[in-house]
């Protein structure tokens, strides 16, 4: 069993007991514990189930590489799935629950998959997706969905807040082990602005656990001194619990700081996302130990040797009373020694190397520990917990020599540098044969804006595997980074006692000649259940690329992202392909290094401040008058103003009828308004619009269309000539910023010698559409301007004063009614709007919203950008040829429109539609035609673009595109319905209402 | 996230301050151009692993468009210059040539 030892534990406070729960069971741990340590202290080794076979899973590691011990933390608004117990700090009141089991952790029905393992090999998902389809849908999926799945997504809104913070520095050091501290000391002494980030809750990394001696004293002494020295330096910022998540272009680094994880609800942000720009980055990210591939290496109680040592030294927790150590290197002997020194039993060290001669093995032997050289584990025995191992020769096929009983196995297959952050932005790797690992290739670093190296790897992360080498490397790296950032630094390193280690021996399969039965029990990816046999099968099936094998077998796709076992997997793949490991290569390292919570990435951008909200000057009035809003770009516009007892449809219909019979008022302030001014403004607008704007007389308005260079319609609106060299261009509400940017693009990048200025004045002006038979009456009642038919005819504008408000009045109409659009300064918008309502009361004034606007424009056959257009429609498709100048030599989109397929008579063109039964054609409906296309799909000859019930005409009306366009008038066609049926409709003129424009001609 | 220096206001702008405008030094082909010319102008874009010229707008800054020469592979920035340039400045071209002897020119 795993238990708390009576002595030791460098990180725990035995006087501070903390209560927590696991699956509802109350347990106690100590201050300073990781959740993993606290669980082990309570003999809670079994923590979850694997993804595919639901095999029991226990703690394997002690850091972010942990693939198994994943739990849900907290509850309700503070529930977090998929948290690693190894990186979770214990606190009083912590609640954890295991996941991926059904119905219970101890008894899991999904384990049935285990006996079906033969039928669930590598590539299982692909194979069953392919065949037989029915089996997937009716057999596999229901079982898998029911019993598998990792953590459940939280359903409650996150109760915590998160924040982003920005920082800049000369040298950013990621990792606060001895190499990182040494680099910080050197860079800090140079005067460079240094940031030092450590993902764990304490400084110094593994050195104290390994028993390293620095400057003649235990590593802890040097670490404490270093931390104090650094803390006293004003130019050094140190952050614990802050993980460097990703290295990006030009020295940009994201890091996640745990701020209030252990004090939920204390008012501070739960996490803080650091967005750092560094001149130079030092990666001191350490190394991760590799498992060995022997049969049963996934049984709870089989752990990494370095992690076993860490639990003993840091937390005084023993994973087992009798621990067998299995290794291919000297480092694991430290674990055996630490266990024996803690009073625990190590029945045997099984070393795959045929000769074992190093200092550490000698020390172990001197302590009386049995060392078996050239041996291997044939098989681990046990179900939910290790009960023993079978010893065999590494060279053979696994013939059992001896059974050794134990309750834990500490394995070490060697160490792999954490090269992730080096690799994120292009750093390349080389294969180090001595240590059988990939390490950074200094000759091919990630480069910055100046084309020079921007990342310096140090310590274990650079393949310097002893404390002495790591310190020298840290000092050199810190100096190099400071120098590259423009400071002069001296690479003075602390001296560590060198404990010479004998060479390790690469062991990828144990025993070497293991047969299929054993290989099918050798786990590579513990969470996703990928075994040696799966990777070998993938190789046999032709998956020769490591990236393909990863996706086919799901190796390295679990939450640890291959940190634990990717090297083992690709070594097995290389062997199966008869290639060298460097030729097979690694999969791509992508940020984040370890999971970053989505809340931290979102930061403050949620709820009301997720994005900016644009409000017109009349917005508060709309709210007070119960407007139902719809988003238009970042604006909120009233869709309708429902009255008590009305649904939205009834309200919209009332607004239409009232506007057509009395007086409607529309807040049109969102309409884009761009001033274009200068000696070349007319020439410029002639290029921008399909029509001619340069000839527009001062005081007049003209409707214009803008196309992109492909010729497709992009925006429309009314242009007014203000004076000799000034035009005001109205754009769609959503298009103002885009069109303004479009204008600037052409002016700055193509016609930069043209003298034109543009200004987007959309928010400077409030605009109100005063619409309906009584429109003139209300303006005359306000008084101050002559708005008669004679003085202000259709498509003209005038400046003046209305009811005391300085106003520009445009006589334009998007409804077909007598209509004025009145612009006043934004600051007076609300007052003017209220004045119009007050004066208009006797004329039946009512506000109307965007839906009434849409219906009225459709009744008149006016197009709407985004309804009739979708980025593939040219003006000619919409019968708008009249708005295209035939005389102009050039305009944006003219050449595009000359392409033969756009001139084809087969293009669908705009027409109106009325159903025979008066019903409304459904949105998105198509007009089918006979036959099938090359893909076996039914042919079509058109589709609806706008469709409404017209309250004016009391029937359904629609606009749409149909092959033949207006030539088809009189034809009866069928539109599809969502339920699979059809509805008959007659092709008609798209102007449904007041074809001769009598209503406006008053 | 790149940092590019705006040649107008001198701000070393982070990518979040900028809006991309893709390939620089395109020649516009309008009416009268052949189908091939128009196709090349509209659709044929370089996608080099190496030296590339791009348009960027300092949209959350001074609002000006500028051009940048950079290596898409190493992320090295050779220089930025005003959009009102029909070719990269000679000094910049020399600098690139010195650093990338195999470079074939901006066209």
mmCIF file of C-alpha atoms in Angstrom, chain A residues 166 168 248-252 275 277 425 428 446-452 454 687 709-710 737 740-742 744-752 889-900, chain B residues 1-4 8 13-16 21 26-36 38 41-43 55 57 59 62-67 70 73-78 83-86 99-100:
data_model
loop_
_atom_site.group_PDB
_atom_site.id
_atom_site.type_symbol
_atom_site.label_atom_id
_atom_site.label_comp_id
_atom_site.label_asym_id
_atom_site.label_seq_id
_atom_site.Cartn_x
_atom_site.Cartn_y
_atom_site.Cartn_z
ATOM 1 C CA UNK A 166 1.151 42.290 -20.453
ATOM 2 C CA UNK A 168 8.099 43.124 -21.491
ATOM 3 C CA UNK A 248 5.554 32.496 -30.652
ATOM 4 C CA UNK A 249 6.881 34.877 -33.304
ATOM 5 C CA UNK A 250 9.323 37.613 -32.351
ATOM 6 C CA UNK A 251 9.725 36.719 -28.694
ATOM 7 C CA UNK A 252 6.039 36.570 -27.826
ATOM 8 C CA UNK A 275 1.356 38.006 -22.559
ATOM 9 C CA UNK A 277 7.419 40.130 -25.196
ATOM 10 C CA UNK A 425 8.581 28.647 -33.041
ATOM 11 C CA UNK A 428 15.054 22.038 -34.567
ATOM 12 C CA UNK A 446 14.082 29.675 -33.511
ATOM 13 C CA UNK A 447 14.889 33.110 -34.884
ATOM 14 C CA UNK A 448 13.519 36.561 -34.143
ATOM 15 C CA UNK A 449 12.877 39.679 -36.183
ATOM 16 C CA UNK A 450 16.613 40.245 -36.619
ATOM 17 C CA UNK A 451 17.113 36.750 -38.007
ATOM 18 C CA UNK A 452 19.180 35.729 -34.978
ATOM 19 C CA UNK A 454 15.809 34.168 -29.836
ATOM 20 C CA UNK A 687 -13.724 54.516 -59.817
ATOM 21 C CA UNK A 709 -12.483 43.798 -58.224
ATOM 22 C CA UNK A 710 -14.145 40.507 -59.116
ATOM 23 C CA UNK A 737 -15.966 50.576 -41.501
ATOM 24 C CA UNK A 740 -14.023 53.306 -45.355
ATOM 25 C CA UNK A 741 -11.052 50.912 -45.150
ATOM 26 C CA UNK A 742 -11.639 49.963 -48.798
ATOM 27 C CA UNK A 744 -8.269 54.176 -47.814
ATOM 28 C CA UNK A 745 -6.702 51.075 -49.313
ATOM 29 C CA UNK A 746 -7.158 52.354 -52.869
ATOM 30 C CA UNK A 747 -6.167 55.902 -51.993
ATOM 31 C CA UNK A 748 -3.026 54.914 -50.101
ATOM 32 C CA UNK A 749 -1.853 51.960 -52.134
ATOM 33 C CA UNK A 750 -2.972 52.498 -55.742
ATOM 34 C CA UNK A 751 -3.925 56.106 -56.468
ATOM 35 C CA UNK A 752 -1.666 57.731 -53.909
ATOM 36 C CA UNK A 889 -13.506 53.430 -69.179
ATOM 37 C CA UNK A 890 -12.916 51.880 -65.808
ATOM 38 C CA UNK A 891 -14.351 51.312 -62.342
ATOM 39 C CA UNK A 892 -13.542 48.762 -59.665
ATOM 40 C CA UNK A 893 -15.100 45.501 -60.802
ATOM 41 C CA UNK A 894 -15.572 46.423 -64.456
ATOM 42 C CA UNK A 895 -12.946 43.993 -65.747
ATOM 43 C CA UNK A 896 -14.230 41.318 -63.403
ATOM 44 C CA UNK A 897 -17.746 41.668 -64.772
ATOM 45 C CA UNK A 898 -16.440 41.182 -68.304
ATOM 46 C CA UNK A 899 -15.478 37.594 -67.580
ATOM 47 C CA UNK A 900 -17.453 35.329 -69.873
ATOM 48 C CA UNK B 1 2.643 37.444 -33.397
ATOM 49 C CA UNK B 2 4.909 39.596 -35.486
ATOM 50 C CA UNK B 3 6.182 43.035 -34.573
ATOM 51 C CA UNK B 4 6.476 45.408 -37.514
ATOM 52 C CA UNK B 8 4.896 56.500 -40.847
ATOM 53 C CA UNK B 13 3.399 47.630 -33.732
ATOM 54 C CA UNK B 14 2.317 44.210 -32.578
ATOM 55 C CA UNK B 15 0.283 42.166 -35.025
ATOM 56 C CA UNK B 16 -2.920 42.854 -33.063
ATOM 57 C CA UNK B 21 -3.244 43.008 -46.797
ATOM 58 C CA UNK B 26 0.634 43.656 -57.382
ATOM 59 C CA UNK B 27 -0.085 45.404 -60.634
ATOM 60 C CA UNK B 28 -3.749 46.157 -61.156
ATOM 61 C CA UNK B 29 -5.259 44.951 -64.413
ATOM 62 C CA UNK B 30 -8.525 46.622 -65.416
ATOM 63 C CA UNK B 31 -10.625 46.780 -68.564
ATOM 64 C CA UNK B 32 -8.701 45.802 -71.657
ATOM 65 C CA UNK B 33 -6.528 43.298 -69.828
ATOM 66 C CA UNK B 34 -6.380 39.761 -71.122
ATOM 67 C CA UNK B 35 -7.951 36.902 -69.192
ATOM 68 C CA UNK B 36 -4.473 35.704 -68.242
ATOM 69 C CA UNK B 38 -6.634 39.505 -64.972
ATOM 70 C CA UNK B 41 -3.832 39.945 -60.795
ATOM 71 C CA UNK B 42 -6.915 38.514 -59.106
ATOM 72 C CA UNK B 43 -5.895 35.029 -58.059
ATOM 73 C CA UNK B 55 0.936 44.847 -47.276
ATOM 74 C CA UNK B 57 -2.197 48.492 -42.330
ATOM 75 C CA UNK B 59 -5.248 50.032 -38.443
ATOM 76 C CA UNK B 62 -2.086 55.848 -37.570
ATOM 77 C CA UNK B 63 -4.278 54.087 -40.112
ATOM 78 C CA UNK B 64 -1.610 54.012 -42.795
ATOM 79 C CA UNK B 65 -0.878 51.147 -45.131
ATOM 80 C CA UNK B 66 2.754 50.126 -45.382
ATOM 81 C CA UNK B 67 4.779 47.349 -46.926
ATOM 82 C CA UNK B 70 10.204 39.445 -44.308
ATOM 83 C CA UNK B 73 10.265 30.784 -42.716
ATOM 84 C CA UNK B 74 12.645 32.385 -40.217
ATOM 85 C CA UNK B 75 10.333 35.333 -39.418
ATOM 86 C CA UNK B 76 13.223 37.735 -39.995
ATOM 87 C CA UNK B 77 11.992 41.193 -40.938
ATOM 88 C CA UNK B 78 14.217 42.909 -43.481
ATOM 89 C CA UNK B 83 2.857 51.805 -49.395
ATOM 90 C CA UNK B 84 3.489 54.602 -51.884
ATOM 91 C CA UNK B 85 6.347 52.646 -53.427
ATOM 92 C CA UNK B 86 6.177 50.907 -56.759
ATOM 93 C CA UNK B 99 21.434 38.037 -46.484
ATOM 94 C CA UNK B 100 19.803 35.721 -48.996
#
